Coordinates of C-alpha atoms in Angstrom, one line a residue:
Chain A
M286 CA 85.3 164.6 336.0
K287 CA 88.4 165.6 338.1
S288 CA 85.9 167.3 340.7
I289 CA 83.8 164.5 340.8
I290 CA 86.5 162.2 341.6
L291 CA 88.0 164.7 343.9
Q292 CA 84.8 164.5 345.9
I293 CA 84.6 161.1 345.9
M294 CA 88.1 161.1 347.5
Y295 CA 87.0 163.6 349.9
I296 CA 83.7 161.2 350.9
L297 CA 86.0 158.0 351.3
T298 CA 88.7 160.3 353.7
G299 CA 85.5 161.1 355.8
L300 CA 84.4 157.4 355.6
V301 CA 88.1 156.4 356.9
A302 CA 87.4 159.3 359.3
I303 CA 84.0 158.2 360.8
A304 CA 85.5 154.4 360.7
A305 CA 87.9 155.3 363.0
G306 CA 85.2 157.0 365.2
V307 CA 82.9 154.0 365.5
Y308 CA 85.6 151.7 366.3
A309 CA 86.4 154.4 369.1
L310 CA 83.1 154.3 370.5
T311 CA 82.6 150.5 370.5
D312 CA 86.0 149.9 371.8
K313 CA 85.2 148.7 375.4
E314 CA 88.8 149.4 376.7
H315 CA 88.7 152.9 375.0
K316 CA 89.8 155.4 377.9
T317 CA 88.0 158.3 375.9
K318 CA 85.6 156.4 373.4
F319 CA 82.9 159.2 373.2
S320 CA 85.1 162.1 373.0
T321 CA 87.4 160.4 370.5
G322 CA 84.6 158.8 369.1
A323 CA 82.6 162.3 368.2
F324 CA 86.4 163.8 367.3
W325 CA 86.6 161.4 364.1
I326 CA 83.0 161.6 363.6
I327 CA 82.9 165.3 363.7
F328 CA 86.0 165.7 361.4
G329 CA 84.8 162.6 359.0
L330 CA 81.2 164.3 358.8
I331 CA 83.2 168.0 357.9
F332 CA 84.8 166.2 354.8
I333 CA 81.6 164.2 353.2
L334 CA 79.3 167.4 353.6
G335 CA 82.5 170.2 352.9
K336 CA 80.6 173.0 351.4
S337 CA 77.0 172.4 352.0
I338 CA 77.6 173.1 355.6
P339 CA 77.6 176.8 356.7
S340 CA 80.9 177.8 357.4
H341 CA 80.1 179.2 360.7
I342 CA 79.2 175.5 361.8
V343 CA 82.2 174.3 360.6
G344 CA 84.2 177.1 362.6
G345 CA 82.2 176.3 365.9
A346 CA 82.8 172.5 365.3
I347 CA 86.6 172.9 364.7
I348 CA 86.3 174.9 368.2
F349 CA 84.4 171.9 369.8
M350 CA 87.3 169.8 368.7
G351 CA 89.7 171.9 370.1
F352 CA 87.8 171.8 373.6
L353 CA 88.3 168.0 373.4
T354 CA 91.9 167.8 372.5
A355 CA 92.5 170.8 375.0
L356 CA 91.1 168.3 377.6
K357 CA 93.2 165.2 376.4
R358 CA 90.1 163.6 375.4
V359 CA 91.3 162.4 371.7
G360 CA 93.2 159.2 372.3
T361 CA 94.2 155.7 371.2
G362 CA 91.9 152.4 370.9
S363 CA 92.7 149.1 371.7
Q364 CA 93.4 148.0 368.2
T365 CA 97.4 146.3 367.7
N366 CA 99.4 145.3 365.3
S367 CA 99.4 141.4 365.0
S368 CA 102.2 139.8 366.8
E369 CA 105.8 139.5 365.7
E370 CA 106.0 135.9 365.1
Y371 CA 103.1 136.5 362.9
R372 CA 105.0 139.0 360.8
I373 CA 108.1 137.1 360.6
K374 CA 105.9 134.1 359.3
K375 CA 103.9 135.9 356.8
S376 CA 107.1 138.0 355.5
E377 CA 108.5 134.5 354.9
I378 CA 105.8 133.4 352.9
I379 CA 105.3 136.7 351.3
G380 CA 108.9 137.5 350.6
N381 CA 109.4 140.6 348.3
K382 CA 106.2 140.5 346.7
I383 CA 104.8 143.0 349.4
F384 CA 106.5 145.8 348.2
I385 CA 104.6 145.5 345.2
P386 CA 101.7 147.6 346.9
A387 CA 103.7 149.6 348.9
L388 CA 105.3 151.1 345.8
S389 CA 102.4 151.3 344.2
I390 CA 100.5 153.7 345.8
G391 CA 103.2 156.5 344.8
L392 CA 104.2 155.4 341.3
I393 CA 100.5 155.0 340.2
A394 CA 100.4 159.0 341.7
F395 CA 103.3 159.7 340.0
A396 CA 101.7 158.0 336.5
V397 CA 98.7 159.8 337.0
A398 CA 100.2 163.2 337.8
Q399 CA 102.5 162.9 334.5
F400 CA 100.4 161.5 332.3
T401 CA 96.9 162.8 332.5
K402 CA 95.5 165.7 333.2
L403 CA 94.0 164.6 336.3
G404 CA 97.1 165.9 338.8
G405 CA 98.9 164.3 341.4
L406 CA 96.1 164.7 344.2
V407 CA 93.2 162.5 342.0
G408 CA 96.8 160.5 341.3
L409 CA 97.1 159.7 345.3
G410 CA 93.1 158.7 345.2
I411 CA 93.6 156.0 342.3
G412 CA 96.9 155.0 343.7
S413 CA 95.3 154.2 347.4
V414 CA 92.7 152.2 346.1
I415 CA 94.8 150.4 343.6
A416 CA 97.3 149.6 346.2
L417 CA 94.4 148.5 348.6
V418 CA 93.0 145.9 345.9
L419 CA 97.1 144.6 345.5
A420 CA 97.0 144.3 349.2
F421 CA 94.3 142.3 349.7
A422 CA 95.2 140.0 347.0
I423 CA 99.0 140.0 347.9
T424 CA 98.4 139.2 351.5
K425 CA 95.2 137.6 351.2
E426 CA 94.2 139.4 354.6
K427 CA 90.5 138.9 356.1
P428 CA 88.5 142.5 354.6
K429 CA 87.4 143.0 358.1
Y430 CA 90.9 144.7 358.5
L431 CA 90.5 147.3 355.9
G432 CA 88.6 149.5 358.7
Y433 CA 90.5 148.3 361.5
E434 CA 94.2 149.0 360.3
S435 CA 92.9 152.6 359.2
S436 CA 91.5 153.2 362.3
R437 CA 94.3 151.8 364.4
I438 CA 96.7 154.2 362.3
L439 CA 94.8 157.2 362.3
Q440 CA 94.4 157.1 366.5
Q441 CA 97.7 156.6 366.6
I442 CA 98.7 159.5 364.6
G443 CA 95.8 160.8 366.6
S444 CA 94.4 164.7 366.6
T445 CA 97.8 166.0 365.1
T446 CA 95.9 164.8 361.6
I447 CA 94.0 168.3 361.6
L448 CA 97.0 170.1 362.4
P449 CA 97.7 170.9 358.7
Q450 CA 94.5 172.2 357.7
L451 CA 94.6 174.1 360.8
L452 CA 97.5 175.9 360.3
A453 CA 96.0 176.9 356.9
A454 CA 93.1 178.0 358.6
L455 CA 95.1 180.4 361.0
G456 CA 97.0 181.1 358.0
A457 CA 93.8 182.4 356.6
I458 CA 92.8 184.4 359.7
F459 CA 96.3 186.1 359.7
A460 CA 95.9 186.8 356.7
M461 CA 92.6 188.5 357.0
A462 CA 93.6 190.4 360.0
G463 CA 97.1 191.8 358.4
V464 CA 99.4 190.3 360.2
G465 CA 101.9 189.3 357.1
N466 CA 101.5 193.6 356.6
V467 CA 102.7 194.2 360.0
I468 CA 105.7 191.8 360.2
A469 CA 106.2 193.1 356.5
D470 CA 106.1 196.7 357.6
L471 CA 108.8 195.7 360.6
M472 CA 111.0 193.4 358.3
G473 CA 110.5 196.2 355.3
S474 CA 112.1 198.7 357.2
I475 CA 115.3 196.5 356.9
V476 CA 114.7 195.4 353.6
P477 CA 115.7 197.8 350.7
E478 CA 113.2 197.6 348.0
E479 CA 113.8 196.4 344.8
N480 CA 117.3 194.8 345.8
I481 CA 116.9 191.0 344.5
L482 CA 119.6 189.6 347.0
A483 CA 118.2 191.5 349.8
G484 CA 115.1 190.4 349.1
V485 CA 116.1 186.7 348.8
V486 CA 118.4 186.5 351.8
M487 CA 115.5 188.1 354.1
Y488 CA 112.7 185.6 352.8
C489 CA 115.1 182.8 353.2
L490 CA 116.3 183.8 357.0
G491 CA 113.1 184.5 357.7
M492 CA 111.5 181.1 357.5
A493 CA 114.4 179.7 359.0
I494 CA 114.0 182.2 361.9
F495 CA 110.1 182.3 361.5
T496 CA 110.6 178.3 361.7
M497 CA 112.7 178.3 364.3
I498 CA 110.6 180.2 366.7
M499 CA 107.2 178.7 365.7
G500 CA 108.9 174.9 365.1
N501 CA 106.3 174.5 362.1
A502 CA 107.5 175.6 358.9
F503 CA 103.7 175.1 357.7
A504 CA 103.1 178.2 359.4
A505 CA 105.5 180.1 359.1
F506 CA 105.4 179.6 354.9
A507 CA 101.8 181.6 355.2
V508 CA 102.9 184.5 357.3
I509 CA 106.4 184.5 355.8
T510 CA 105.6 184.5 352.2
A511 CA 102.5 187.1 352.6
G512 CA 104.9 189.4 355.0
I513 CA 108.1 189.4 352.8
G514 CA 107.5 186.7 349.9
I515 CA 105.4 188.4 347.9
P516 CA 106.6 192.2 348.4
F517 CA 110.3 191.5 348.2
V518 CA 110.9 188.2 345.9
F519 CA 107.8 188.1 343.8
S520 CA 107.2 191.3 343.1
L521 CA 110.5 191.6 341.4
G522 CA 109.4 188.8 339.0
A523 CA 110.6 185.5 340.3
D524 CA 109.4 182.2 339.2
P525 CA 106.7 181.8 341.8
A526 CA 106.9 177.9 341.6
I527 CA 110.9 177.9 342.5
A528 CA 111.0 180.5 344.9
G529 CA 108.3 179.1 346.8
S530 CA 109.5 175.6 347.0
L531 CA 112.9 176.5 348.1
A532 CA 111.3 178.7 350.9
L533 CA 109.8 176.0 352.6
T534 CA 112.8 174.0 352.6
A535 CA 114.7 176.7 354.0
G536 CA 111.9 176.5 356.6
Y537 CA 113.1 172.8 357.2
C538 CA 116.4 174.3 357.9
G539 CA 114.9 175.9 360.8
T540 CA 113.2 172.8 361.9
L541 CA 116.7 171.1 362.1
M542 CA 117.6 173.5 364.7
T543 CA 115.2 174.1 367.0
P544 CA 113.6 172.4 370.1
M545 CA 110.4 173.6 368.8
G546 CA 110.6 170.8 366.2
A547 CA 110.1 168.5 368.9
N548 CA 109.1 165.1 367.2
F549 CA 112.1 165.5 364.6
N550 CA 114.6 166.3 367.2
I551 CA 113.9 166.4 371.1
V552 CA 111.8 162.8 370.7
P553 CA 114.2 161.0 368.4
A554 CA 117.2 161.5 371.1
S555 CA 115.1 160.2 374.0
I556 CA 114.4 157.2 371.6
M557 CA 118.2 156.8 371.0
E558 CA 119.1 157.1 374.7
M559 CA 120.9 159.8 374.0
K560 CA 122.9 162.1 376.8
N561 CA 122.4 165.3 375.6
K562 CA 118.9 165.4 374.4
N563 CA 119.6 168.5 372.1
G564 CA 122.6 165.4 370.4
V565 CA 120.5 165.5 367.2
I566 CA 119.9 169.6 366.9
L567 CA 124.0 169.3 367.2
S568 CA 124.8 166.9 364.4
Q569 CA 121.9 168.6 362.4
I570 CA 123.4 172.2 362.7
P571 CA 126.5 172.3 360.4
V572 CA 124.3 170.7 357.2
A573 CA 121.3 172.7 358.2
M574 CA 123.4 176.2 358.3
I575 CA 125.2 175.2 354.9
L576 CA 121.8 174.4 353.3
L577 CA 120.3 177.3 354.2
V578 CA 123.0 179.0 352.0
V579 CA 122.4 176.7 348.8
H580 CA 118.7 177.7 349.2
I581 CA 120.0 181.8 349.2
V582 CA 122.2 180.9 345.9
L583 CA 119.8 178.9 344.5
M584 CA 117.2 181.3 344.5
Y585 CA 119.0 184.2 343.9
F586 CA 120.4 182.6 340.9
W587 CA 117.5 180.2 339.6
A588 CA 114.4 181.7 340.2
F589 CA 115.5 184.8 338.5
Chain B
M282 CA 98.7 199.8 368.1
V283 CA 99.4 197.8 364.9
T284 CA 101.7 195.6 366.7
L285 CA 98.9 194.0 368.7
K286 CA 98.3 192.0 365.7
L287 CA 101.4 190.0 366.5
I288 CA 99.4 188.6 369.7
G289 CA 98.9 185.2 368.0
I290 CA 102.4 184.7 367.6
I291 CA 103.1 185.3 370.7
I292 CA 100.5 183.1 371.9
I293 CA 102.0 180.3 369.5
V294 CA 105.6 180.4 371.0
I295 CA 104.4 180.5 374.5
G296 CA 102.0 177.7 373.8
F297 CA 104.4 175.7 372.5
L298 CA 107.4 176.5 374.8
L299 CA 104.9 175.3 377.4
K300 CA 104.2 172.3 375.5
M301 CA 100.7 172.7 375.8
D302 CA 98.2 171.3 373.1
T303 CA 98.8 172.3 369.9
I304 CA 95.6 172.2 368.5
A305 CA 94.4 174.1 371.2
V306 CA 97.1 176.7 371.2
V307 CA 96.2 176.8 367.2
I308 CA 92.7 178.3 367.9
I309 CA 93.2 180.5 370.3
A310 CA 96.2 182.2 368.7
G311 CA 93.4 182.4 365.5
V312 CA 90.6 184.0 367.3
T313 CA 92.5 186.4 369.8
T314 CA 94.4 187.5 366.7
G315 CA 91.2 188.1 364.1
L316 CA 89.4 189.7 367.6
V317 CA 92.4 192.2 368.4
S318 CA 92.2 193.3 364.8
G319 CA 88.7 193.9 365.2
I320 CA 87.0 190.9 363.2
G321 CA 83.6 189.6 364.9
F322 CA 83.7 186.2 366.3
F323 CA 80.7 185.1 364.1
D324 CA 83.2 186.3 361.0
I325 CA 86.5 184.3 362.5
L326 CA 84.3 181.1 363.1
T327 CA 83.3 181.0 359.5
K328 CA 86.4 182.3 358.4
L329 CA 88.1 179.2 360.0
G330 CA 85.3 176.6 358.8
E331 CA 85.7 178.1 355.6
A332 CA 89.5 178.1 355.2
F333 CA 89.4 174.6 356.5
V334 CA 87.0 172.7 354.2
Q335 CA 88.9 174.4 351.2
T336 CA 92.2 172.9 352.4
R337 CA 90.8 169.2 352.9
Y338 CA 92.9 167.8 349.8
M339 CA 96.1 168.1 352.7
T340 CA 94.3 165.5 354.6
V341 CA 93.3 163.0 351.8
F342 CA 96.4 160.5 353.0
L343 CA 94.3 159.1 355.2
L344 CA 93.1 156.8 352.0
T345 CA 96.6 155.3 352.6
L346 CA 96.8 154.3 356.1
S347 CA 94.1 150.9 355.2
V348 CA 97.0 149.6 352.8
V349 CA 100.0 150.7 355.1
G350 CA 98.4 149.0 357.9
I351 CA 97.6 146.0 356.2
L352 CA 100.9 145.5 354.6
E353 CA 102.5 146.4 358.1
R354 CA 100.4 143.5 359.6
N355 CA 101.5 141.1 357.3
G356 CA 105.5 141.9 357.7
L357 CA 106.0 145.1 355.3
K358 CA 109.0 146.1 358.0
E359 CA 110.3 142.6 358.6
Q360 CA 111.0 142.0 354.9
A361 CA 112.4 145.5 354.6
A362 CA 114.7 145.1 357.5
K363 CA 115.7 141.6 356.1
C364 CA 116.6 143.6 352.8
I365 CA 118.7 146.4 354.1
G366 CA 120.0 143.7 356.4
K367 CA 121.5 141.6 353.7
M368 CA 124.0 144.7 352.1
K369 CA 126.9 144.3 353.4
S370 CA 128.2 147.6 353.2
A371 CA 131.4 147.6 355.5
T372 CA 132.0 151.1 357.3
T373 CA 129.2 153.2 359.5
G374 CA 129.4 155.9 356.8
K375 CA 128.2 153.8 354.0
V376 CA 125.6 152.0 356.0
L377 CA 124.1 155.5 356.8
S378 CA 124.4 157.3 353.5
M379 CA 122.8 154.0 351.9
Y380 CA 119.8 154.5 354.2
M381 CA 119.9 158.4 353.5
I382 CA 119.5 157.8 349.5
L383 CA 116.9 154.9 350.2
R384 CA 114.9 157.6 352.6
M385 CA 115.3 160.0 350.4
I386 CA 113.8 158.0 347.4
F387 CA 111.0 156.7 349.6
A388 CA 110.3 160.4 350.9
A389 CA 109.7 161.7 347.0
L390 CA 107.4 158.5 346.4
S391 CA 105.6 159.3 349.3
L392 CA 105.9 156.1 350.9
R393 CA 106.2 156.3 354.8
L394 CA 108.7 153.8 355.3
G395 CA 111.1 155.2 357.7
G396 CA 111.2 157.4 360.7
H397 CA 113.2 157.3 364.2
V398 CA 111.0 153.9 365.7
Q399 CA 110.6 151.8 363.0
F400 CA 114.4 151.8 361.4
I401 CA 116.8 153.8 363.3
R402 CA 117.0 152.9 366.3
P403 CA 116.2 148.8 365.7
L404 CA 118.0 148.7 362.3
I405 CA 120.3 151.8 361.0
Y406 CA 122.0 152.5 364.2
P407 CA 122.6 149.0 365.3
M408 CA 124.5 148.1 361.9
A409 CA 126.2 151.5 361.5
Q410 CA 127.8 150.9 365.3
A411 CA 128.9 147.1 364.1
A412 CA 130.5 148.1 361.6
G413 CA 132.0 151.0 363.3
E414 CA 133.5 148.2 365.7
K415 CA 134.3 146.0 362.8
K416 CA 136.7 149.0 361.8
N417 CA 138.4 150.6 364.8
G418 CA 137.6 148.2 367.8
L419 CA 135.3 149.1 370.8
L420 CA 133.6 152.3 370.3
T421 CA 133.3 154.9 373.5
E422 CA 130.3 156.3 374.8
N423 CA 130.9 159.3 373.3
E424 CA 131.5 158.4 369.5
N425 CA 128.4 156.1 369.9
E426 CA 126.3 159.1 370.6
K427 CA 128.3 160.7 367.6
I428 CA 126.6 158.4 365.3
K429 CA 123.6 157.9 367.5
G430 CA 123.0 162.1 366.5
V431 CA 123.9 161.5 362.7
A432 CA 121.9 158.6 362.3
C433 CA 118.5 160.6 363.6
A434 CA 120.0 163.4 361.5
I435 CA 119.5 161.6 358.1
E436 CA 115.9 160.0 359.0
N437 CA 115.2 164.2 358.9
Y438 CA 117.1 165.1 356.1
G439 CA 115.6 162.7 353.9
N440 CA 112.4 163.1 355.0
F441 CA 112.4 167.2 354.4
F442 CA 114.1 167.5 351.7
G443 CA 112.8 164.1 349.9
Q444 CA 108.4 164.4 350.2
N445 CA 108.4 168.1 348.6
I446 CA 109.5 166.2 344.8
F447 CA 106.1 164.1 345.5
V448 CA 103.5 166.2 343.5
A449 CA 100.6 165.3 346.2
S450 CA 102.8 165.9 349.2
G451 CA 101.9 168.0 352.4
G452 CA 104.2 170.7 351.3
V453 CA 103.6 170.9 348.0
L454 CA 99.9 171.5 348.1
L455 CA 100.5 174.1 351.0
I456 CA 103.0 176.1 348.8
V457 CA 100.2 175.9 346.2
G458 CA 97.2 176.8 348.2
T459 CA 99.1 180.0 350.2
L460 CA 99.9 181.6 347.0
Q461 CA 96.8 180.7 345.4
E462 CA 95.2 183.0 348.2
L463 CA 97.7 185.6 347.7
G464 CA 97.0 185.5 344.0
V465 CA 99.7 184.0 342.9
V466 CA 99.1 180.8 340.4
V467 CA 101.2 177.4 340.4
T468 CA 100.6 174.1 339.7
P469 CA 101.9 171.6 342.2
Y470 CA 103.8 169.4 339.2
A471 CA 105.9 173.0 338.9
V472 CA 106.7 173.1 342.4
S473 CA 107.0 169.6 343.3
K474 CA 110.2 169.8 340.3
A475 CA 111.7 173.0 341.7
A476 CA 112.1 170.7 344.9
I477 CA 114.8 168.1 343.0
P478 CA 117.4 170.1 343.2
I479 CA 117.8 170.8 346.8
G480 CA 117.1 167.0 347.4
I481 CA 120.2 166.0 345.4
I482 CA 122.7 168.9 347.5
A483 CA 121.0 167.7 350.9
V484 CA 122.3 163.9 350.1
I485 CA 125.4 165.1 349.3
F486 CA 126.1 167.1 352.3
S487 CA 124.5 164.3 354.3
I488 CA 127.3 161.9 352.6
I489 CA 130.2 164.3 353.6
Q490 CA 129.0 164.5 357.1
N491 CA 128.6 160.4 357.0
K492 CA 132.3 160.5 355.5
F493 CA 133.4 162.6 358.3
L494 CA 131.6 161.1 361.0
E495 CA 133.3 158.1 359.6
K496 CA 137.1 160.0 360.2
K497 CA 136.6 160.9 363.4
I498 CA 135.7 157.5 364.5
S499 CA 138.7 155.9 363.4
K500 CA 141.0 158.6 364.7
I501 CA 139.6 158.7 368.1
G502 CA 139.0 154.5 368.0
G503 CA 142.1 153.7 366.0
E504 CA 144.4 153.9 369.4
K505 CA 142.7 150.9 370.4
K506 CA 143.5 148.5 367.8

């Protein structure tokens, strides 16, 4: 049951990507329509066909997608949001009912995770489908906007959509190459073994510092968990759900303090027309430092 | 030499510092790390593809895009702005704290109802700034700069420390997936529950920061009353 629903969800997700590709290909005003179309259609096919394509071909396709983004050949199309007057007029007609579909995605996903054995991921799929029906019922929008809107937003988000999956793959290669071991050896020469406090401090600090260097806590998580988390924290009997969860948010404390997290720190400073480009980081540093200490304390007392 | 394996990390640091294309930098870092560690190119491709397909669950959020888009074109953000605008909170700190709490709850429900462009610049900062001027008279450029910084910060706090409370968030699934690869089995539900305390603590420290900001503004601005 669960695996069938998941399979259907992967197919639907693939169709969303392919729809964006088709919109790009048929977009007369699109500056990079062929390469953008190819990018999303390849991505969609990987989603739909999944394990039935040999892995090395998927790997080759990913490298091809990398060429397209490196050459700046994946861009946005000519789809636009409706006009501001139209949106204000509609919001007066619809009123607060518009929040129902918006809230139902999260609430249904939560309910499915809480009350059935299907899990949160399947819940997200069911929630999305129900919310979509509700959205059409409440806004009385034309059906053609189903593919139009998902394509508009997906092309806006752009190629970074695939970054989480790509960073997970990077983590897998790092693991196969033994990068974590190298870092663990380096860190291990500093961390005394069998010392829970030292392990916890190094795990949280390692996450924050590594995230500051890479600008991405997701990438740091795989490396630092393999290198420090497993040998110095998990192996001493930490609750893996608690320690894992805290490690990731310890990494986020690093994101708050680094210009590498440009989309969270530097870009907003320009959006707000601030004089100091690091102004957002400066206001975040005190809270981030305190929260990092809180992470260490919580992990030490709560995970053990 | 073993430390040669760290070349991937160096490539990522340099690539990011030079603001090169992120996707390409990550791929190059992965392939180079594999090659210097003596793994064949074919095996690298296989691993890359295998891991990419196995982690498809991270991108299932694409299913929500149609819903968000259709609601957006029918005035979701305008209605949200209207509702937040009706709350007549008198002070800078209260406006910011109110948004912080709402943002945290939205993030925990996996609602992407936030954003520096969509909410902070057009709505939250103007409200916070107006509340400050109502109380203290005209604010200086430095004071406005401070309000801007904190207004951007609360968006990040709410987003970062709220999102993992949602069971199917990217962060939770990454934790589950990564630990599974390393031979540790945890459920997404347990991970998301473990994210609740730090979410609440982040709200508390954010509120304290907002109070400090308010004090700072009234101290300097008070002379001009």
